[in-house]
XYZ file of C-alpha atoms in Angstrom:
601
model
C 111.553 113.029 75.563
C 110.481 112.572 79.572
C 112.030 115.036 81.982
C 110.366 115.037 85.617
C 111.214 118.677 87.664
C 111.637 118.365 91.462
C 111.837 122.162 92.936
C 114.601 122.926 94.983
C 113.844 123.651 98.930
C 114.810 126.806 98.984
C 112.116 129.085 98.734
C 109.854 126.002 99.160
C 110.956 125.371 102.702
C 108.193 127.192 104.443
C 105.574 124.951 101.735
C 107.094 121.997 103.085
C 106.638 123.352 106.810
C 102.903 123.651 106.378
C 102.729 120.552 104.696
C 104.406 118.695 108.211
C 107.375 117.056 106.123
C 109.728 119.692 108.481
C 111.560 116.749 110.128
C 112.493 115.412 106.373
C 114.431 118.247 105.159
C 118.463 119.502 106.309
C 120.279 121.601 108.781
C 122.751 123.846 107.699
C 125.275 121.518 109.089
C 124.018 118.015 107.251
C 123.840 114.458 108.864
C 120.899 112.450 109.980
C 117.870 113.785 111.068
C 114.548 112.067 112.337
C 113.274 110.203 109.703
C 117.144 108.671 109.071
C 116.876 111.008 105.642
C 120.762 111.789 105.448
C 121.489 115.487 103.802
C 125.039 116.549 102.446
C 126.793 119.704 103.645
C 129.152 119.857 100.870
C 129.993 118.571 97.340
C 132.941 116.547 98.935
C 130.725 115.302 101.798
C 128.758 114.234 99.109
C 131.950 112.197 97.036
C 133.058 110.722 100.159
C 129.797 109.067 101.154
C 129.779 107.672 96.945
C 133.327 106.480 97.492
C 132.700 105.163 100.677
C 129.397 103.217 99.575
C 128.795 103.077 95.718
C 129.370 100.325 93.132
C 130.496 100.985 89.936
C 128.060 98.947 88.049
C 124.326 97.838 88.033
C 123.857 94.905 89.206
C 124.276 91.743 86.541
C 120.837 90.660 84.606
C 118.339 93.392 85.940
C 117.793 96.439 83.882
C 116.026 99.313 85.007
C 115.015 97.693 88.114
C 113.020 94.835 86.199
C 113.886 91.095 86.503
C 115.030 89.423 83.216
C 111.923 87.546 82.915
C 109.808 90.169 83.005
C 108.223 92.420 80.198
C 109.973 96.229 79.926
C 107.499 98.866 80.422
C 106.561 102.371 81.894
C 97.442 103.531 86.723
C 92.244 105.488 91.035
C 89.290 105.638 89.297
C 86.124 104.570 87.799
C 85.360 102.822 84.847
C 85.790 104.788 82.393
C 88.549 105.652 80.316
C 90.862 108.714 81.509
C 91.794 111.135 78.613
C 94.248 113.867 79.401
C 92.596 117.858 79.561
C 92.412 118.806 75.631
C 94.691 121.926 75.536
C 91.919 123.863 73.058
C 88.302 123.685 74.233
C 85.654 123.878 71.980
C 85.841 121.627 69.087
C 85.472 117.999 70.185
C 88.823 116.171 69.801
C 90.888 113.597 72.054
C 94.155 113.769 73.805
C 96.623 111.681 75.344
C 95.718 108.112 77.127
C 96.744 109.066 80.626
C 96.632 107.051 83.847
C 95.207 109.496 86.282
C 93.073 112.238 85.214
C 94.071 115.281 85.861
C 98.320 114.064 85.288
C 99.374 114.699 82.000
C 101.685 112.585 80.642
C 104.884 114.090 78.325
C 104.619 112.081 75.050
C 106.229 111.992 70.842
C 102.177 113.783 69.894
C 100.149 116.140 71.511
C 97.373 117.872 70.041
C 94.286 120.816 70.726
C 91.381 120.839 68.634
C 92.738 121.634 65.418
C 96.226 121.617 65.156
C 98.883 118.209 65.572
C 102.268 118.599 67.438
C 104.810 115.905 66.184
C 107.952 115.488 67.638
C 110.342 113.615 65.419
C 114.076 113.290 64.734
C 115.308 116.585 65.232
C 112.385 118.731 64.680
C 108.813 118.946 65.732
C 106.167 119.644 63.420
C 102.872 121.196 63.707
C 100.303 120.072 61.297
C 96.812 121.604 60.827
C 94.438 118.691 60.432
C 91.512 120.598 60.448
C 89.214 120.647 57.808
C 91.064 116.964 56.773
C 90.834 117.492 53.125
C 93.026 121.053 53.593
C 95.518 119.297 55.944
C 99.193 120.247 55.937
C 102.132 121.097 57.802
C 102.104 125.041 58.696
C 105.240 125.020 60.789
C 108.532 123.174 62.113
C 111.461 123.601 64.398
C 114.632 122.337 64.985
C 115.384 120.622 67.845
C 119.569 120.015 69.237
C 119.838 116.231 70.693
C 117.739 113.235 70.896
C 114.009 113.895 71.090
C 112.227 112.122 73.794
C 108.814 114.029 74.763
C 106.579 116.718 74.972
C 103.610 118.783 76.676
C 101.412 121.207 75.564
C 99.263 123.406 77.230
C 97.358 126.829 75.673
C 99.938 127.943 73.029
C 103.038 126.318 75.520
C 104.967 123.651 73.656
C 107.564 122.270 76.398
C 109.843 119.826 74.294
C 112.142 117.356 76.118
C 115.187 116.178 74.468
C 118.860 114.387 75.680
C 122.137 115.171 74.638
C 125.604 113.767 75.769
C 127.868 116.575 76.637
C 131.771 115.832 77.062
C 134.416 117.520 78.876
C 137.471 116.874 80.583
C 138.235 116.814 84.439
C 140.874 116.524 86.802
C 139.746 114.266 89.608
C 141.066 115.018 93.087
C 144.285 113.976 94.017
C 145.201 113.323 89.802
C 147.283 115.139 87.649
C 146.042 114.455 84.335
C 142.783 115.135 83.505
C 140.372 112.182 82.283
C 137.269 112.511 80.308
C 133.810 112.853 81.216
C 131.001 111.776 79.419
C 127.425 112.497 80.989
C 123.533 112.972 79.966
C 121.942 116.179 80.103
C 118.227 116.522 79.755
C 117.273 119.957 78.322
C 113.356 121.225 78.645
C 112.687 123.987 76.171
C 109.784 125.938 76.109
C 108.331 127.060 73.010
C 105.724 130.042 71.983
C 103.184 128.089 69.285
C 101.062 130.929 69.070
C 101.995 132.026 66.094
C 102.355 128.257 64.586
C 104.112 129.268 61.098
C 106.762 130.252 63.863
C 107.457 128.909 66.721
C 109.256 130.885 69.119
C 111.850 129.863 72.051
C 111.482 131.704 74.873
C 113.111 129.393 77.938
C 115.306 126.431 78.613
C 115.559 124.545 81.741
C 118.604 122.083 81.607
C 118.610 119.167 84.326
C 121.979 116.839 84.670
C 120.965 113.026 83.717
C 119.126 111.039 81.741
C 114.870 111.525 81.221
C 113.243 109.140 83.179
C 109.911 111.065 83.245
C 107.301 114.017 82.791
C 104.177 115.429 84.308
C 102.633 118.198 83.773
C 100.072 119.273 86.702
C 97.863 122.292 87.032
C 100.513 124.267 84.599
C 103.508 122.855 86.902
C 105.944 120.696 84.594
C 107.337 117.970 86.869
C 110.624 116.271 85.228
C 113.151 113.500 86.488
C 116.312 112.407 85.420
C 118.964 109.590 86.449
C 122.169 109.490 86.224
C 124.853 106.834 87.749
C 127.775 108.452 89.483
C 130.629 106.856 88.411
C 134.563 106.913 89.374
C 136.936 108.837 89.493
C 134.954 111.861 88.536
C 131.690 110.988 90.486
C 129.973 114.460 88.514
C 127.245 115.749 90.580
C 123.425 116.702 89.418
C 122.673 120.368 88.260
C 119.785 122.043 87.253
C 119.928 124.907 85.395
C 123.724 125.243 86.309
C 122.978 125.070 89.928
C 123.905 122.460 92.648
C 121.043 121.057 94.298
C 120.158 119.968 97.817
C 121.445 115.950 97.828
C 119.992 113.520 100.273
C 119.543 110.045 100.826
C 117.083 107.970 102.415
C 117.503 105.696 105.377
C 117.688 102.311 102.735
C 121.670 101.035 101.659
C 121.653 100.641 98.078
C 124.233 98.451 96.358
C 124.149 100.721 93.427
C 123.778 104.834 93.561
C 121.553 106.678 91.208
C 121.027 110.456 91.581
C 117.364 111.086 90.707
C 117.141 114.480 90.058
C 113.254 115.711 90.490
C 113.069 119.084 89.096
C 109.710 121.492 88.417
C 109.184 124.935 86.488
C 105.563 126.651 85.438
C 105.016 125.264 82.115
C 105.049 129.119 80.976
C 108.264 129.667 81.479
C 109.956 132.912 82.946
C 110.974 131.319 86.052
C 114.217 129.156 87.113
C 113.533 125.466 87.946
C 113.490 124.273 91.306
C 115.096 120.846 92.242
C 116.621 118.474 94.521
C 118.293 115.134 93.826
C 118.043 112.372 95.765
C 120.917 109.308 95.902
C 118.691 106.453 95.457
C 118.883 102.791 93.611
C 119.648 102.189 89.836
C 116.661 102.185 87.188
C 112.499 102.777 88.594
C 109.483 103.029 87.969
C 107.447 105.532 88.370
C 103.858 106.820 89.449
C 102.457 110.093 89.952
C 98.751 111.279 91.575
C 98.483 114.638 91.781
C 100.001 114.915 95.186
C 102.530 112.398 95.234
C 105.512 110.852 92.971
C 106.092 107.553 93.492
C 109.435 105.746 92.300
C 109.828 101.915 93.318
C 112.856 99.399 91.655
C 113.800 96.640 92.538
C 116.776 95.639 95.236
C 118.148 92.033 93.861
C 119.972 90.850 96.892
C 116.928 90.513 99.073
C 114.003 90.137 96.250
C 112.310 93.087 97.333
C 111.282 96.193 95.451
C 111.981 99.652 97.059
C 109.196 102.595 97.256
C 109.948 105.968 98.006
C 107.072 108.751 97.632
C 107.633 112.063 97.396
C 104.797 115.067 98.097
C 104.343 117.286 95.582
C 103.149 120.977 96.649
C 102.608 124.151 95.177
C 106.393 125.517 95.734
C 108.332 122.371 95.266
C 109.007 118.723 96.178
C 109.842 117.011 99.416
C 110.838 113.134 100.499
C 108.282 112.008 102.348
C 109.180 107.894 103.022
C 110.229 104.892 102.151
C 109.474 101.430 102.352
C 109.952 97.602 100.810
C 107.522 95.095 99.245
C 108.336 91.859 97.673
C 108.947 91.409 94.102
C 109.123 93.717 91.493
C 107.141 96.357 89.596
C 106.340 95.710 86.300
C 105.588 99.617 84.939
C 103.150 102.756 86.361
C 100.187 100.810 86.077
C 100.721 98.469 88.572
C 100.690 101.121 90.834
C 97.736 103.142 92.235
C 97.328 105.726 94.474
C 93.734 105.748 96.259
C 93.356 108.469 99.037
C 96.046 108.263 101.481
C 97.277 104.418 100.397
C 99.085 103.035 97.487
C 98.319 99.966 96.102
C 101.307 97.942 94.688
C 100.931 94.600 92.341
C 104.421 92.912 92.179
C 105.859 89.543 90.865
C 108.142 87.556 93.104
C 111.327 85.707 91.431
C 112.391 83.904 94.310
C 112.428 80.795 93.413
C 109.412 79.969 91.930
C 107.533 83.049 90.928
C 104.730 84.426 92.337
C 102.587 87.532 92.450
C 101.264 89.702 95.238
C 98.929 92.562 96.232
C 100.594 95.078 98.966
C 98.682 98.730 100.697
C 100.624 101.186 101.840
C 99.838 103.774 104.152
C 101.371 107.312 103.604
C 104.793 106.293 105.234
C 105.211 103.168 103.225
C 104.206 100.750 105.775
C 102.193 97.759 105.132
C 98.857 97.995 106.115
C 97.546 94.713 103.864
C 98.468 92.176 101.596
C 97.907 89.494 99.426
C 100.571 87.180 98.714
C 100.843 83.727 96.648
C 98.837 84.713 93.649
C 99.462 82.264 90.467
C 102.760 80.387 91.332
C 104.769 79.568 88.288
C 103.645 82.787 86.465
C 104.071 86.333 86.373
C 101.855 89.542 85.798
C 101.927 90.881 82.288
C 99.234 93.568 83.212
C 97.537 94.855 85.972
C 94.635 98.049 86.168
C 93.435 99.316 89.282
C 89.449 100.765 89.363
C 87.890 101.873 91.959
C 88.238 99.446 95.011
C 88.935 96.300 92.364
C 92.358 95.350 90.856
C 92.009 93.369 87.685
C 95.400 91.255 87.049
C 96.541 89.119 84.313
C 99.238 86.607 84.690
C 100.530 83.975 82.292
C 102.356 80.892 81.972
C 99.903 78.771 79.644
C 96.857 80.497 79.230
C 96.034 83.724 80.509
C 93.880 84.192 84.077
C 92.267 87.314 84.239
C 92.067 87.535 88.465
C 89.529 90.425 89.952
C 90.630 91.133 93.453
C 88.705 93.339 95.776
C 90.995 96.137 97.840
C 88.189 97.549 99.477
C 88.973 96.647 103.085
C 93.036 96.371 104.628
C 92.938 92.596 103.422
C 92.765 92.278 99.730
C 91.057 88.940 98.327
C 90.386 87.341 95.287
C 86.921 87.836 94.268
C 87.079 85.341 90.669
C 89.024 84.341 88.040
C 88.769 83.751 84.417
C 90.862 81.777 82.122
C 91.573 81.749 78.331
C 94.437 80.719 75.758
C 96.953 84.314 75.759
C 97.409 87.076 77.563
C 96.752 90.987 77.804
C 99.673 93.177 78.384
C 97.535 96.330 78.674
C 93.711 96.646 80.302
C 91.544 99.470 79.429
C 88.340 100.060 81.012
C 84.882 99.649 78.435
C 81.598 100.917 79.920
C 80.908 99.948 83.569
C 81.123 96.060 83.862
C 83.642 95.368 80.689
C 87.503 95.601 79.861
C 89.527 96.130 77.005
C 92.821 93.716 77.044
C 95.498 93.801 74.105
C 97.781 90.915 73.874
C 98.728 87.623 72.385
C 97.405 84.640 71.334
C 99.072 81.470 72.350
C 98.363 77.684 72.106
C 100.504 74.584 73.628
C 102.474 72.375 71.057
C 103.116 68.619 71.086
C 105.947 69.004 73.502
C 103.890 71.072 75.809
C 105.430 74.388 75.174
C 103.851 77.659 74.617
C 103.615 78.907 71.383
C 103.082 82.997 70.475
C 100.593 83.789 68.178
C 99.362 87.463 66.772
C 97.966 89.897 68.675
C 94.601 89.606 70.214
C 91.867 92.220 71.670
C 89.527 90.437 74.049
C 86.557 92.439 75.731
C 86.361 90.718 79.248
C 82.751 91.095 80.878
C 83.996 91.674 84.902
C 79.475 92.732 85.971
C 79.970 89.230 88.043
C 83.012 89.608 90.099
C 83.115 85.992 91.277
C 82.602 84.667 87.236
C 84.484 87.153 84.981
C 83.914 85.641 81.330
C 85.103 86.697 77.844
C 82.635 88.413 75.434
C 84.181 88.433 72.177
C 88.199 88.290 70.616
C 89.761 89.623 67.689
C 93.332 88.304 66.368
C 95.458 90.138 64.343
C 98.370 88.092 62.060
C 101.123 85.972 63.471
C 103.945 85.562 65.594
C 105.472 88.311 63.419
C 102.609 90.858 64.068
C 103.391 93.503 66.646
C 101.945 96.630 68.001
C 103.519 99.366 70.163
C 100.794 99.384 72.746
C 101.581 96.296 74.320
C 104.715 98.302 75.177
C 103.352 101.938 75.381
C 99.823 102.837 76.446
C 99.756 106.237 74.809
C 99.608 104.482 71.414
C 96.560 102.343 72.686
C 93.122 104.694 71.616
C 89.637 104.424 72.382
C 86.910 106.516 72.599
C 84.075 105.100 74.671
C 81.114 107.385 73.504
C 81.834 106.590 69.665
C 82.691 103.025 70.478
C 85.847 103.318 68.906
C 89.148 101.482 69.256
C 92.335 102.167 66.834
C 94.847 99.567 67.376
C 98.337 100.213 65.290
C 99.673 97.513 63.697
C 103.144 96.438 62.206
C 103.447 92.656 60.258
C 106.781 91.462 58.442
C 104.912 88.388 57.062
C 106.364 85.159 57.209
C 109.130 86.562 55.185
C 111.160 88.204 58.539
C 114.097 89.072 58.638
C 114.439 88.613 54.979
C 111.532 91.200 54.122
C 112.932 94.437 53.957
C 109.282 95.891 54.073
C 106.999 95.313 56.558
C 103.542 95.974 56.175
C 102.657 99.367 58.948
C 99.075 100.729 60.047
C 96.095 100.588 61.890
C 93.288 98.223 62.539
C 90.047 100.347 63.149
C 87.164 98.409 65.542
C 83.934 99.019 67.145
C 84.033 98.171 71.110
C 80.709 98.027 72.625
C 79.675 96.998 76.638
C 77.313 93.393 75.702
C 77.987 93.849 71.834
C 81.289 92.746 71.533
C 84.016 93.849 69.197
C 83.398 94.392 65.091
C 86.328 95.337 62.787
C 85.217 98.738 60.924
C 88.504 99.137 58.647
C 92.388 99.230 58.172
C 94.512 102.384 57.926
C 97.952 101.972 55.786
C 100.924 103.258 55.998
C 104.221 103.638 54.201
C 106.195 99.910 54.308
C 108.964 100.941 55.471
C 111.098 100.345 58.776
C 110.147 105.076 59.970
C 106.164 103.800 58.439
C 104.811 102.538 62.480
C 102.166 103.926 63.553
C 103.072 105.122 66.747
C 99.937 107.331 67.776
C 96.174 108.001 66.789
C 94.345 111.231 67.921
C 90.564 111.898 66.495
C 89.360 115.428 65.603
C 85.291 115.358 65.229
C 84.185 112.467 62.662
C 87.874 112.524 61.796
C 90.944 109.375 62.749
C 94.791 110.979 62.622
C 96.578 107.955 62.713
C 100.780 109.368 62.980
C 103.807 107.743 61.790
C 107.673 108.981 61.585
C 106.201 109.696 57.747
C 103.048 110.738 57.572
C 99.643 111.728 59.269
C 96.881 109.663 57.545
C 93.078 111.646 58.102
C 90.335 109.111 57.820
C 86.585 109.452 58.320
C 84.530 107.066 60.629
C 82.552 105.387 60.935
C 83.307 103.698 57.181
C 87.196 104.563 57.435
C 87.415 106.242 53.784
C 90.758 108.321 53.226
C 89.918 112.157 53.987
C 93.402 113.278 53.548
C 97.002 112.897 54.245
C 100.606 114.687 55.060
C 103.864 113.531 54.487
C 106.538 115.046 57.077
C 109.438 113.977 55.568
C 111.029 115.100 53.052
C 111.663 111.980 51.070
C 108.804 110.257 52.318
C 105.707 109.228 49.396
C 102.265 109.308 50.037
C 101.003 106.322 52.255
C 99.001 103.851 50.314
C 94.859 104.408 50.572
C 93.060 103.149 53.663
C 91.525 99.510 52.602
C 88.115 97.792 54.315
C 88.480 94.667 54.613
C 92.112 94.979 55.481
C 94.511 92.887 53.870
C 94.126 90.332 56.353
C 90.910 90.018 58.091
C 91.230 89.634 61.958
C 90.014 86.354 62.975
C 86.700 86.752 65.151
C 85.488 85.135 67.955
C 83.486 84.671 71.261
């Protein structure tokens, strides 16, 4: 569904001049220039260098850069919650839960101020949900491999999907052939403007895996990975053409090629791209200027940074440098003008978290090191010149650290039973944090409870304190936004927070259907939090709510299934589309839900 686009240099070589990144880019002839960036003449100069330094495998018990102890996941502003650009204009409706404003995020729903675009299992489908009570699909398209993302932007639908492509290949120095299986990440750009029939009008094809999407100021930005293994070792392509390969001046154990590719989100232009040989797995954040990929290098316990400017005409390395620890996901990164601010976790033995600044060429300019030994950070939000972190081992501390001079320092902290794995920002002084609740048994272990939404009060830096909870079900309660910000949605002006919701009872695994929806609350700066209503879906494993977008007066909460329209602010059913074929009609929205969260302060 993600595919990030890095433009190839040529043509954006004289960009790159003006931008003084001259000294990072080849000669004609390859080797090492100034900045120890090494560039590839050839495709065999690029082979020998794999067979010379490359492993064949990740390394054991870290996947995708992340220690095994940590939580998988996927970030300069102010306190207020950052929506991506809606792609109509007029009517009032949200979009997508974005990290920097202005960086649009590739993602399974987009949507402009009347119309829904679902991406599902082998199709997208575009549903009007305007007026709700005359909602219904008006259009659908097939789509060839395994959806991951997409972007919209006027009547632009750029869909991202993966499909394995196999062929066969005679190695150098073989006889016989041998297969090869590899990734290919395909961005195809659809015409919506007529939405009973959508219209293909480009495709931009990138070698590897999606690891990511932006889409800035109409310029989609799309990265893929793929490991080059033995005896093959197939090289990246984009759009069926080599691109420029370099490295950067850090020895990996493990090669990745990244391949960073970009095209106007219009269409009618080949992408650009380079690919860089870098380490296995990443994280990454993007500004509007800058990509930013860190992972993490096991042998020393030190995560890896490399940023790379973004311009007008293409993409260029820029630097490189180490912190300890490792990255949890994007939000744990910020960029805030010319220095990145980095929260990591340290496994060495006995974890512990840090704070790290980097100026433009990855140097350390500040840290903060030693923060909450024994645990590790299960969310992190930069605002403005604060960084509000949670770790956990027992009960969750909520630190606030101030970054506003070159050392940062712990301002306060705040403890409570649980722990947030995503922060939002609420008004000016409060935060939104969705979690768990835990509690200690009689052997002093931790035990899990359901999930929990806690509005932290952070006015008085130096005494942060708790202003009101809400906990959903049990252990066997889930919720894809711990995982997945995008499925997290509030709107601060209405007060408004949709949390989706899955529960299989104390019957799992034997239950074969699990109660799937949405909890509906009001979130209010000094009020606290009230539960308003429950949304339900079909109970069934495709019945998740994975995404919630609001038109008006109007809550689209979207499944695999269905779209379920309900009106606020009493949460009565306004209508309803099933988008499967053999899918029923969800069940009716219910207030009280069938569970009541359990309240508190």
């Amino acid at each position: 569904m993600d595919r990030w686009i890095l433009l190839p240099l040529a043509g954006a070589l004289l960009i790159v001049l003006v931008w003084g990144l001259a000294l990072f880019l080849p000669d004609a002839g390859g080797g090492v220039d100034e900045s120890g960036l090494r560039t590839f003449s050839s495709d065999s100069d690029v082979i020998d260098f794999l067979k010379e330094h490359a492993a064949t495998s990740p390394p054991g018990g870290y996947v995708d850069g992340v220690a095994p102890d940590t939580a998988p996941g996927e970030a300069a502003r102010t306190l207020a919650p950052t929506m991506a650009p809606t792609a109509g204009g007029a009517v009032d409706s949200s979009s997508t839960n974005v990290q920097v404003a202005g960086v649009d995020e590739a993602d399974v729903v987009k949507n402009d101020d009347e119309y829904l675009y679902i991406l599902r299992e082998g199709e997208f489908v575009i549903v009007r949900a305007v007026p709700p009570g005359e909602a219904e699909v008006v259009g659908r398209a097939a789509v060839d491999g395994w959806p991951r993302a997409l972007f919209l932007d006027g009547d632009r639908l750029v869909v991202f999907t993966v499909k394995t492509e196999d062929d066969m290949v005679t190695p150098e120095g073989s006889a016989a052939p041998v297969p090869v299986h590899r990734e290919v990440t395909a961005a195809k750009i659809w015409s919506v403007e007529d939405r009973a029939n959508p219209r293909l009008i480009d495709t931009v094809t990138v070698t590897g895996a999606y690891e990511g999407a932006r889409l800035i100021d109409g310029v989609v930005w799309l990265m893929t990975a793929e490991r080059p293994d033995p005896p093959v070792y197939p090289l990246p392509e984009a759009g069926g053409v080599r691109p420029s390969i370099y490295t950067p001046p850090v020895p990996q154990r493990y090669y990745t090629f990244h391949t960073l590719a970009s095209f106007p989100v219009a269409g009618g232009r080949e992408a650009s791209a380079v690919s860089f040989l870098l380490g296995d797995g990443g994280t990454m954040y993007v500004s509007a200027t800058n990509l930013y990929l860190a992972y993490y290098d096991a042998p020393g316990g030190k995560s890896v940074v490399h940023r790379f400017a973004l311009a007008p005409g293409g993409a260029a390395y820029a630097a490189t440098g180490m912190i300890n620890g490792t990255v949890k996901n994007q939000f744990s990164m910020d960029e805030a003008g010319d220095t990145l601010r980095v929260a990591t976790t340290s496994f060495q033995n006995n974890s512990t978290s840090g704070v790290y600044l980097l100026d433009r060429d990855m140097g350390v300019r500040g840290a903060l090191e030693g923060i909450a030994p024994g645990e590790r950070i299960y969310a992190a939000r930069f605002i403005g010149d604060r960084l509000y972190l949670v770790t956990f081992r027992q009960v969750d501390p909520l630190f606030v650290i101030d970054l506003s001079g070159t050392k940062p320092a712990v301002l306060g902290a705040l403890k409570i039973p649980g722990y947030s794995e995503y922060l939002h920002p609420c008004g000016d002084h409060c935060l939104i944090g969705v979690g768990r609740e835990t509690a200690v048994n009689e052997w002093g272990g931790t035990v899990t409870g359901g999930l929990k939404v806690a509005l932290f009060d952070v006015g008085n830096v130096s005494a942060p304190t708790v202003v009101d909870t809400a906990v959903i079900g049990g252990q066997m309660t889930g919720s894809p936004a711990l995982e997945d910000h995008k499925a997290f949605f509030f709107d601060e002006r209405r007060g408004v927070l949709v949390l989706p919701v899955f529960d299989h009872g104390q019957n799992y695994p034997v239950s074969s259907s699990p109660w799937n929806g949405a909890y509906v609350f009001t979130v209010f700066e000094g009020e606290g939090i009230d539960h308003i209503g429950t949304i339900a879906h079909e109970p069934s494993w495709d019945g998740r709510v994975e995404r919630t977008v609001r038109f008006g007066e109007t809550l689209a909460t979207i499944s695999e299934l269905s779209v379920v329209l309900t009106d606020l602010p009493d949460c009565t059913r306004a209508g309803s589309v099933v988008l499967g074929e053999s899918s029923v009609p969800p069940p009716v929205v219910t207030t009280p839900p069938p569970v009541p969260p359990a309240m508190g302060g």
